[in-house]
Short mmCIF file of the N, C-alpha and C atoms (twelve columns), coordinates in Angstrom:
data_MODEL
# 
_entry.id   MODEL 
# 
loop_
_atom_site.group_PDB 
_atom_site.id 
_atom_site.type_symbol 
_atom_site.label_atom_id 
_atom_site.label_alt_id 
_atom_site.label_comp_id 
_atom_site.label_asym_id 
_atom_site.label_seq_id 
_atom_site.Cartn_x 
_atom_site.Cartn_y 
_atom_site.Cartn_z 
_atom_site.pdbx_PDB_model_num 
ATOM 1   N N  . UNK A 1   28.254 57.889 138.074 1 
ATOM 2   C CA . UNK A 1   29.195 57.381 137.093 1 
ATOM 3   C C  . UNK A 1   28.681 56.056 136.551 1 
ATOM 4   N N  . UNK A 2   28.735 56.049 135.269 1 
ATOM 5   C CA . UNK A 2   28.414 54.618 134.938 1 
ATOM 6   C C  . UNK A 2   29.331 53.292 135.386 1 
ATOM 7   N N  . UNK A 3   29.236 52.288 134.821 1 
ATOM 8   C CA . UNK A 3   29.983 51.113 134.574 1 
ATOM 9   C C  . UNK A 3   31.134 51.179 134.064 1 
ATOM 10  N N  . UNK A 4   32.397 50.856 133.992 1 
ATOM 11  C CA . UNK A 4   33.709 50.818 133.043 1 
ATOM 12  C C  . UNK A 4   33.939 49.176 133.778 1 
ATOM 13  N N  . UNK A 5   34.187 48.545 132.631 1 
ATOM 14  C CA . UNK A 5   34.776 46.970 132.974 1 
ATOM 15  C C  . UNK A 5   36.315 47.364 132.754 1 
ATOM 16  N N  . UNK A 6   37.231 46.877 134.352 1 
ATOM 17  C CA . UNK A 6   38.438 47.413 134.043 1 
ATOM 18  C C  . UNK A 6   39.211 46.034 134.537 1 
ATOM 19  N N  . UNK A 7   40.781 46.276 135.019 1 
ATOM 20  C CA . UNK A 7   41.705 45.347 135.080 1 
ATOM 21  C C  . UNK A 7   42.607 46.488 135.778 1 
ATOM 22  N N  . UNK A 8   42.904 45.891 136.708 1 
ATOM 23  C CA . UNK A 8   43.997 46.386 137.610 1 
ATOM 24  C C  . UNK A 8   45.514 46.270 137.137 1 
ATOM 25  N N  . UNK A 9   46.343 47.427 137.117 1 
ATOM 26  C CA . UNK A 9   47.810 47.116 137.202 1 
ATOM 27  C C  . UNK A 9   48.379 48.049 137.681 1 
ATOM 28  N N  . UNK A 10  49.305 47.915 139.050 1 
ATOM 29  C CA . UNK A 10  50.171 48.868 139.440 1 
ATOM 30  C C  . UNK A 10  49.343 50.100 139.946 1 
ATOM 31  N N  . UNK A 11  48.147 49.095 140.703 1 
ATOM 32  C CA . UNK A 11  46.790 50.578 141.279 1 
ATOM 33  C C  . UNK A 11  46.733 51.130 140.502 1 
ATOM 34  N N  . UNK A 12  46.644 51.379 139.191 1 
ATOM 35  C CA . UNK A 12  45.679 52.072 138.086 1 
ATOM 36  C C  . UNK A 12  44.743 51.423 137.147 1 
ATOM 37  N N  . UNK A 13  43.446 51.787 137.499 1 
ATOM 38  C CA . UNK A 13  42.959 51.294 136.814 1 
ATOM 39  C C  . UNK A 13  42.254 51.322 135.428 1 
ATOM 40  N N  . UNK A 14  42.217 51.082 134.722 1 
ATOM 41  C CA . UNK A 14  41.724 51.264 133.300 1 
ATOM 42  C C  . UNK A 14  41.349 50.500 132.389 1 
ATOM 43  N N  . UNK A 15  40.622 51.057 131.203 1 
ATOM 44  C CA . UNK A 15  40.015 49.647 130.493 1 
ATOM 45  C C  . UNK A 15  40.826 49.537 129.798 1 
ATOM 46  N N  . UNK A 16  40.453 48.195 129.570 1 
ATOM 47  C CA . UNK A 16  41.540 47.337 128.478 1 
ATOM 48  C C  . UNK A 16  42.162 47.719 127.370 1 
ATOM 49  N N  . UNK A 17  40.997 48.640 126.302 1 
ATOM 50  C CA . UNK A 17  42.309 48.785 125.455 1 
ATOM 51  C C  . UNK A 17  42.214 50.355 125.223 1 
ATOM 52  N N  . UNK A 18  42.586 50.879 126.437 1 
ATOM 53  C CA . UNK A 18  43.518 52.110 126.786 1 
ATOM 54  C C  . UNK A 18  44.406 52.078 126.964 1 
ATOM 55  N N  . UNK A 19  45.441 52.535 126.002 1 
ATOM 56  C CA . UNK A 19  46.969 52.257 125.939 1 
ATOM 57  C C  . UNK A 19  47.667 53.041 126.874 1 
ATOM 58  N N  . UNK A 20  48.744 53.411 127.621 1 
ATOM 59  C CA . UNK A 20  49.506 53.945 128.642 1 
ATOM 60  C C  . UNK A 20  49.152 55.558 127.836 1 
ATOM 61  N N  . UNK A 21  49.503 56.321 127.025 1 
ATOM 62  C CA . UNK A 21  49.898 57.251 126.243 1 
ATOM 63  C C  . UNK A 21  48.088 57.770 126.148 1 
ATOM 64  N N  . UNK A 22  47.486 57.000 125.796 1 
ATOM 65  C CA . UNK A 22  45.763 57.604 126.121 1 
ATOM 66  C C  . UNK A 22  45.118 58.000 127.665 1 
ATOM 67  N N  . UNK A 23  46.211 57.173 128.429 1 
ATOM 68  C CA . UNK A 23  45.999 57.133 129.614 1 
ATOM 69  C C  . UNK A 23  45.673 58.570 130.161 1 
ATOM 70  N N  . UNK A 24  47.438 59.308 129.950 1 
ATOM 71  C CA . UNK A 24  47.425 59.890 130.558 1 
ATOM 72  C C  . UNK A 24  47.114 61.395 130.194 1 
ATOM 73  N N  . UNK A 25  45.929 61.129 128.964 1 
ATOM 74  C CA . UNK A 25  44.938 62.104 128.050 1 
ATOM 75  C C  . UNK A 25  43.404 62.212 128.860 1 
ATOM 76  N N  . UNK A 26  43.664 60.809 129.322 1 
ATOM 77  C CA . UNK A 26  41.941 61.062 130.427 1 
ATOM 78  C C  . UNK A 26  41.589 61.701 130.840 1 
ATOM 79  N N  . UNK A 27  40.325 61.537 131.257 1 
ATOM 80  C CA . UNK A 27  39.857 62.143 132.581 1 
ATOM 81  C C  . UNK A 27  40.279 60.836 133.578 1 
ATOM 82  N N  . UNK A 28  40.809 61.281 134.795 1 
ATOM 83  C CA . UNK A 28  40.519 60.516 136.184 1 
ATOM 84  C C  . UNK A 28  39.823 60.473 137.217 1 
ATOM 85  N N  . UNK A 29  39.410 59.702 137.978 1 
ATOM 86  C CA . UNK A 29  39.281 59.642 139.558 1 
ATOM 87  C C  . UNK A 29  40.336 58.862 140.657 1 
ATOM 88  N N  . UNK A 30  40.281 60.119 141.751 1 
ATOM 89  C CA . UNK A 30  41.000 59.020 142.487 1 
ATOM 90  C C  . UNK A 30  40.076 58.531 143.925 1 
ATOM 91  N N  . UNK A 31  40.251 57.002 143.570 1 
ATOM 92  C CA . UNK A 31  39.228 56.264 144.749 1 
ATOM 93  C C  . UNK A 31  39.796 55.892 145.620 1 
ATOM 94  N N  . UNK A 32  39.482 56.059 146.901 1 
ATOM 95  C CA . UNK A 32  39.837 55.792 147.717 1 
ATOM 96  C C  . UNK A 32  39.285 54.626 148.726 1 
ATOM 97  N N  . UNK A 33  39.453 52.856 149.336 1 
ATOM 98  C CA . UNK A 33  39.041 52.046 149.433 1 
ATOM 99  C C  . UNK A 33  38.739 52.170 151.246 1 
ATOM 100 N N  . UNK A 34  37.699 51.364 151.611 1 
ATOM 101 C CA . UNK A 34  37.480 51.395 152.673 1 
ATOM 102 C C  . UNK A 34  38.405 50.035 152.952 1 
ATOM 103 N N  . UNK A 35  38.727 50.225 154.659 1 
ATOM 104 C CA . UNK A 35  39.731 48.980 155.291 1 
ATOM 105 C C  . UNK A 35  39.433 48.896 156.405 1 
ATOM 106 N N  . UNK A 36  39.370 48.210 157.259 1 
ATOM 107 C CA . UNK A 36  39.185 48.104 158.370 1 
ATOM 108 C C  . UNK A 36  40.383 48.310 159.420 1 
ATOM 109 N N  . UNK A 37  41.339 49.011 158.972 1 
ATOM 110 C CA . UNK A 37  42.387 49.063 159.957 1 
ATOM 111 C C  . UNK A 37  42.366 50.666 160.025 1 
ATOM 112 N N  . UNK A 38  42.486 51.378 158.854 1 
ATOM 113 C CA . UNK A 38  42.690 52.849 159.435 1 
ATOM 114 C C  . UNK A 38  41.442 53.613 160.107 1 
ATOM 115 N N  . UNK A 39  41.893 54.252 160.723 1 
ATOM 116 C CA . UNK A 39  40.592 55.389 161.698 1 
ATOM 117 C C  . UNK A 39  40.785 56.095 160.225 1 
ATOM 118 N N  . UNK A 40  39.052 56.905 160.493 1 
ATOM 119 C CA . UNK A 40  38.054 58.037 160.138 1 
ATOM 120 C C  . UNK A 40  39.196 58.963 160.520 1 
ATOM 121 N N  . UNK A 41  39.830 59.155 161.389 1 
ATOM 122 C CA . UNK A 41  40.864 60.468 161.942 1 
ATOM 123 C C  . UNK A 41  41.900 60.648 160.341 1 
ATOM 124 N N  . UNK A 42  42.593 59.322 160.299 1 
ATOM 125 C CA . UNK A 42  43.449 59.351 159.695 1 
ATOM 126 C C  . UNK A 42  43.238 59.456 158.078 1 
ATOM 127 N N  . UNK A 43  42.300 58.846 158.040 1 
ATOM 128 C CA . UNK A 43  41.395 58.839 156.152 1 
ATOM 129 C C  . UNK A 43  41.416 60.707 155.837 1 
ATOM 130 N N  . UNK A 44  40.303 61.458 157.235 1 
ATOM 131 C CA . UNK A 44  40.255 62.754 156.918 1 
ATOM 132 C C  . UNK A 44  41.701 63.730 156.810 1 
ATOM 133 N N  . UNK A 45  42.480 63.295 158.033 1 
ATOM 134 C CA . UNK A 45  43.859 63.667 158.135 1 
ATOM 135 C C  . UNK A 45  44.494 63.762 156.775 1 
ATOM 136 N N  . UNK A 46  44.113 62.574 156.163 1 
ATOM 137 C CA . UNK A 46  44.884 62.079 154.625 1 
ATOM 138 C C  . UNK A 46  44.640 63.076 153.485 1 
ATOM 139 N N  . UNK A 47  43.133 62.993 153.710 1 
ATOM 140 C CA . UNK A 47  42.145 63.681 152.595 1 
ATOM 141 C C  . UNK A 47  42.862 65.310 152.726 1 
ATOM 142 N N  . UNK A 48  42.806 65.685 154.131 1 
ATOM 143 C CA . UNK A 48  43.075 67.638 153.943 1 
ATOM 144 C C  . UNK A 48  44.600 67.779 153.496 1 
ATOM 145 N N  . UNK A 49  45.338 66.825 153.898 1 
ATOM 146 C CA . UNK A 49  46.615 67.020 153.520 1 
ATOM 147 C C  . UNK A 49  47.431 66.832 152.126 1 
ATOM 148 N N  . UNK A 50  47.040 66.106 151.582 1 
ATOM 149 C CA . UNK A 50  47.240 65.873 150.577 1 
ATOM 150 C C  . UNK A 50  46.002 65.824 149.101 1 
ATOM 151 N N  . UNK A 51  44.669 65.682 149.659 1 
ATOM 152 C CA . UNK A 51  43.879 66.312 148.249 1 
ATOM 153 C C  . UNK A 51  43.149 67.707 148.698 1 
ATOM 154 N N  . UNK A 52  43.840 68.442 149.871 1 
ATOM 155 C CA . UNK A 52  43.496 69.864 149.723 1 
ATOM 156 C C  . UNK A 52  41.844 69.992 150.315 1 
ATOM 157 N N  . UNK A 53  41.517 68.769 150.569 1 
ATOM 158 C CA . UNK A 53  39.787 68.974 151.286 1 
ATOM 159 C C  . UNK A 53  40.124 69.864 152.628 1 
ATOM 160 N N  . UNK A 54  38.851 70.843 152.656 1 
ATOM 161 C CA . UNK A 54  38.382 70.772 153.736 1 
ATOM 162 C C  . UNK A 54  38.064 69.774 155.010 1 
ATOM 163 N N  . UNK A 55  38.009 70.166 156.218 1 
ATOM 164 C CA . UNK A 55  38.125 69.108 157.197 1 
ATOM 165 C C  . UNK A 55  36.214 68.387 156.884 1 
ATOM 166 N N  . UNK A 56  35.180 69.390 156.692 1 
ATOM 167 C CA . UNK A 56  34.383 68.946 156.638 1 
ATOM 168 C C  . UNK A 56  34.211 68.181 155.378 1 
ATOM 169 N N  . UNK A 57  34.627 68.779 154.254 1 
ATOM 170 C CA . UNK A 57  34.535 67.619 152.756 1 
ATOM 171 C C  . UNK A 57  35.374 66.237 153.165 1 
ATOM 172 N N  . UNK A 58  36.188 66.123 154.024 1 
ATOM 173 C CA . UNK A 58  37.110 65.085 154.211 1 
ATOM 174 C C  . UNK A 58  36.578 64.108 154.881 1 
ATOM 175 N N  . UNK A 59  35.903 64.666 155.574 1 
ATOM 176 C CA . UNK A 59  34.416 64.391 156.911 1 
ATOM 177 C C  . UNK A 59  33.785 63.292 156.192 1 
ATOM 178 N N  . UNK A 60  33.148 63.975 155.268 1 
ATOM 179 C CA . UNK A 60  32.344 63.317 154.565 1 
ATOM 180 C C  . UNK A 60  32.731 62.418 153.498 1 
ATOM 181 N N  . UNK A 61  33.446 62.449 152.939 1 
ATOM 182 C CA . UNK A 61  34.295 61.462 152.160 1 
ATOM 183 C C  . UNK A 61  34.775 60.279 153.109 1 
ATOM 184 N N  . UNK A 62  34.896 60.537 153.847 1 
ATOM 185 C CA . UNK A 62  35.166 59.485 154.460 1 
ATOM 186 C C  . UNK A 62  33.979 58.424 155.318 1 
ATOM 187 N N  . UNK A 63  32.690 59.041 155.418 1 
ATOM 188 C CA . UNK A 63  31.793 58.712 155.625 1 
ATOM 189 C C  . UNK A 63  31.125 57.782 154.236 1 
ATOM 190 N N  . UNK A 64  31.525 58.248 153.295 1 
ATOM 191 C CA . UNK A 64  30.771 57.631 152.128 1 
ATOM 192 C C  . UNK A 64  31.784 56.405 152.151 1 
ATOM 193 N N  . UNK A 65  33.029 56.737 152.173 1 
ATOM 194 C CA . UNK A 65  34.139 55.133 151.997 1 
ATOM 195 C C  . UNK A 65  33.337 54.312 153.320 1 
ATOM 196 N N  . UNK A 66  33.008 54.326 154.104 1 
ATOM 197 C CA . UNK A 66  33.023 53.578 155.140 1 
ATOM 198 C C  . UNK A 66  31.495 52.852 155.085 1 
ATOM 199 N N  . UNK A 67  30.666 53.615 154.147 1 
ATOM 200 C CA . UNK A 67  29.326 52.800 154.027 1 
ATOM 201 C C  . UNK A 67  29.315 52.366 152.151 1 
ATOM 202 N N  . UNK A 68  29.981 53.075 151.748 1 
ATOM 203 C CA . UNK A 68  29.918 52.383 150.312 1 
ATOM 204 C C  . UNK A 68  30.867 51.711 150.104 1 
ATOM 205 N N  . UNK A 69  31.925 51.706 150.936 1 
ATOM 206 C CA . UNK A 69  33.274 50.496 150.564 1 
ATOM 207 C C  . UNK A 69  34.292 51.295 149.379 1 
ATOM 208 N N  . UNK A 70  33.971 52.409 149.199 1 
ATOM 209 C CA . UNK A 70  34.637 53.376 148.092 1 
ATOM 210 C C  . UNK A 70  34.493 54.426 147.805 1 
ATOM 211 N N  . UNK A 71  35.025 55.247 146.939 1 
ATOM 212 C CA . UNK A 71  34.970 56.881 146.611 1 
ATOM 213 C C  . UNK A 71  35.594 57.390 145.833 1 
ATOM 214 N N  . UNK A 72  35.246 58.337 145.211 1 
ATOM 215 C CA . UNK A 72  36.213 58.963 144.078 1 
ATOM 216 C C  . UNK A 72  36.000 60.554 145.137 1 
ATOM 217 N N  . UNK A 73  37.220 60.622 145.412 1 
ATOM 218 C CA . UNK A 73  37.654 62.147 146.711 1 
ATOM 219 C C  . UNK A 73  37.878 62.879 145.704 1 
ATOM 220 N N  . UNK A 74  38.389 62.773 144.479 1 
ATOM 221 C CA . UNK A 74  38.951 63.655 144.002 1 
ATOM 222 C C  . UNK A 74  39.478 63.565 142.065 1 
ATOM 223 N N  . UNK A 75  38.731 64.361 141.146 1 
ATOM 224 C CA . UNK A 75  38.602 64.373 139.696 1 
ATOM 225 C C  . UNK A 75  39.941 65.142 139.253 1 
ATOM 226 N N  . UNK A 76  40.763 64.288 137.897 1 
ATOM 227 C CA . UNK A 76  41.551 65.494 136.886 1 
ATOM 228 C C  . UNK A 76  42.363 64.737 136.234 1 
ATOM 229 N N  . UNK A 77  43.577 65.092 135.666 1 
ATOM 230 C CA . UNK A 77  44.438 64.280 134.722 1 
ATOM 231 C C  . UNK A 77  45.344 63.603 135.882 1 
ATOM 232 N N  . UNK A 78  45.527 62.505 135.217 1 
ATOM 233 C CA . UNK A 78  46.128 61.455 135.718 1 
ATOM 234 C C  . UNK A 78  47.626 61.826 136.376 1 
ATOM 235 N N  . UNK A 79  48.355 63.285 135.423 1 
ATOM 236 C CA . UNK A 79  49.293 63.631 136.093 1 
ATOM 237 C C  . UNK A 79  49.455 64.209 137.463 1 
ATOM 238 N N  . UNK A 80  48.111 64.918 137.369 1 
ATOM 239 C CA . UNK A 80  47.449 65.664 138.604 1 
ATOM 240 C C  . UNK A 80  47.140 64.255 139.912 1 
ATOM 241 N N  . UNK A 81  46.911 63.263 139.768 1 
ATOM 242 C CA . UNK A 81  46.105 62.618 140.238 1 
ATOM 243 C C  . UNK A 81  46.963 61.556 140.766 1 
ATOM 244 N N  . UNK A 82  48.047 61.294 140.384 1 
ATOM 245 C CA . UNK A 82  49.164 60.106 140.324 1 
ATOM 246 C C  . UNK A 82  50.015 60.423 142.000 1 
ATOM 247 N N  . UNK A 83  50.292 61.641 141.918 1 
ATOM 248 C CA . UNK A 83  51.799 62.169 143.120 1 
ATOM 249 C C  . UNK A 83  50.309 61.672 143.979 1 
ATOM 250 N N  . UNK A 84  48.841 62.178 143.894 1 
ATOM 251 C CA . UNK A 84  47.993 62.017 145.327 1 
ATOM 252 C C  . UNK A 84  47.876 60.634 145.513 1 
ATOM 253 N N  . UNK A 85  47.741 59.610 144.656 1 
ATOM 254 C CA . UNK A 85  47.751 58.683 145.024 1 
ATOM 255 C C  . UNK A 85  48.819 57.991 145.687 1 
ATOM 256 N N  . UNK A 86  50.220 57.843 145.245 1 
ATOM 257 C CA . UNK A 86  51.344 57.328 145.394 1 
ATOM 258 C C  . UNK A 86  51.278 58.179 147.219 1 
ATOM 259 N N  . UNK A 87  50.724 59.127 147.724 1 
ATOM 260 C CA . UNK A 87  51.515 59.301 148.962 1 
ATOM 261 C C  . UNK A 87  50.065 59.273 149.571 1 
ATOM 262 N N  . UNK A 88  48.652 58.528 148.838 1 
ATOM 263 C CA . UNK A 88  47.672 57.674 149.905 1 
ATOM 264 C C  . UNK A 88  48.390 56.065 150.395 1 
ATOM 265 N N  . UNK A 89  48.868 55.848 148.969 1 
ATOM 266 C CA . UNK A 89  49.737 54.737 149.453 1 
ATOM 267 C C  . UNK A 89  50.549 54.292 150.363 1 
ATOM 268 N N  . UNK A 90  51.390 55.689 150.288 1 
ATOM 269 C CA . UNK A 90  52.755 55.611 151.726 1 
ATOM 270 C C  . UNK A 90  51.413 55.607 152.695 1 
ATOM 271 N N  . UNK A 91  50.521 55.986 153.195 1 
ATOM 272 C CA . UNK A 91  50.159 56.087 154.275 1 
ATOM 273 C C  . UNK A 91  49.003 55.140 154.616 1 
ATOM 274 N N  . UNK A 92  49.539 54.049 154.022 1 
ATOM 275 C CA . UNK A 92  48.391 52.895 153.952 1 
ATOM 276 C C  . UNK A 92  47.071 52.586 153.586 1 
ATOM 277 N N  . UNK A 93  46.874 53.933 153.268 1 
ATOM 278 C CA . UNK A 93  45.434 53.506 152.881 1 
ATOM 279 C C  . UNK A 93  45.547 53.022 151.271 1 
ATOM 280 N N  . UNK A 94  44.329 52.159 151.246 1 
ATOM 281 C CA . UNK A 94  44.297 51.714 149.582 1 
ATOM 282 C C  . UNK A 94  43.708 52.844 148.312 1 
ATOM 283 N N  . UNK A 95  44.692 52.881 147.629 1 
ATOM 284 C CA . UNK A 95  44.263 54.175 146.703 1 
ATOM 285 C C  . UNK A 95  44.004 53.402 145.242 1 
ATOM 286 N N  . UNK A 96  43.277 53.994 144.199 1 
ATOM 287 C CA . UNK A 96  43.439 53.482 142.753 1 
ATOM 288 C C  . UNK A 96  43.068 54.704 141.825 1 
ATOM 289 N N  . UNK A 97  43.741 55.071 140.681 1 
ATOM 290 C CA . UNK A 97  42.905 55.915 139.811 1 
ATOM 291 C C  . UNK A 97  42.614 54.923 138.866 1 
ATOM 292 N N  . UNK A 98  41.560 55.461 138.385 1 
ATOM 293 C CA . UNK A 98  40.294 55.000 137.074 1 
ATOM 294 C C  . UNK A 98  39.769 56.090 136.167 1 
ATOM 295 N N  . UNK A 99  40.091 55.643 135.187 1 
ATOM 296 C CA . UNK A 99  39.863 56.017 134.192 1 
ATOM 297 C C  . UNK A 99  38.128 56.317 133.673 1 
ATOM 298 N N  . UNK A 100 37.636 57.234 133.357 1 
ATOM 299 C CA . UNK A 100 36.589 57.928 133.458 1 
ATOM 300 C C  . UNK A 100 35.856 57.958 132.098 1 
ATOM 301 N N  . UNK A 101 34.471 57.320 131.881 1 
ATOM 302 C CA . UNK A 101 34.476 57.879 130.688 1 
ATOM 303 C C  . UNK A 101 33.903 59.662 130.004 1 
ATOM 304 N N  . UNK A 102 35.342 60.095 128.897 1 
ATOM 305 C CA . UNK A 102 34.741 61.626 128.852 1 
ATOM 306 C C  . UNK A 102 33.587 61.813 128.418 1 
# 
């Protein structure tokens, strides 16, 4: 993925002058942040339950957050992409979607 210079609000992220209404015309990712408090158990736990991974894709996603500090687990429209984030949230881990360029 290339570069996008963005600005955070309300864990979504996007560039600047993408208006709410273009937003949710995107493409997304949803990234998922490395932390030092949750277990590898619980990241993968997270991943099969709610973005539908396999235990081994979850495996590994979670291997990449933990040496790259980040990840995009999972691509689509923002409507698609929003309910997964909001319930990475309930479960502490740090979630954000970003806006993609098409």
């Amino acid at each position: 993925m290339g570069r996008i210079d963005m600005i955070t609000n309300n864990n979504i992220k996007f560039k600047e002058e993408t208006d709410t209404a273009t937003l949710l015309d995107e493409y997304c990712t949803l990234i998922i942040w490395n932390d030092e408090v949750n277990t590898f158990d619980w990241v993968i736990e997270t991943l099969v339950d709610i973005c539908n991974h396999s235990p081994e894709q979850a495996e590994q996603c979670a291997m990449i957050i933990h040496h790259k500090g980040k990840y995009a687990v999972k691509e689509g429209s923002y409507d698609t992409l929003k309910p997964m984030c909001d319930a990475i949230l309930d479960r502490g881990i740090g979630a954000t979607i970003e806006v993609t360029a098409a």
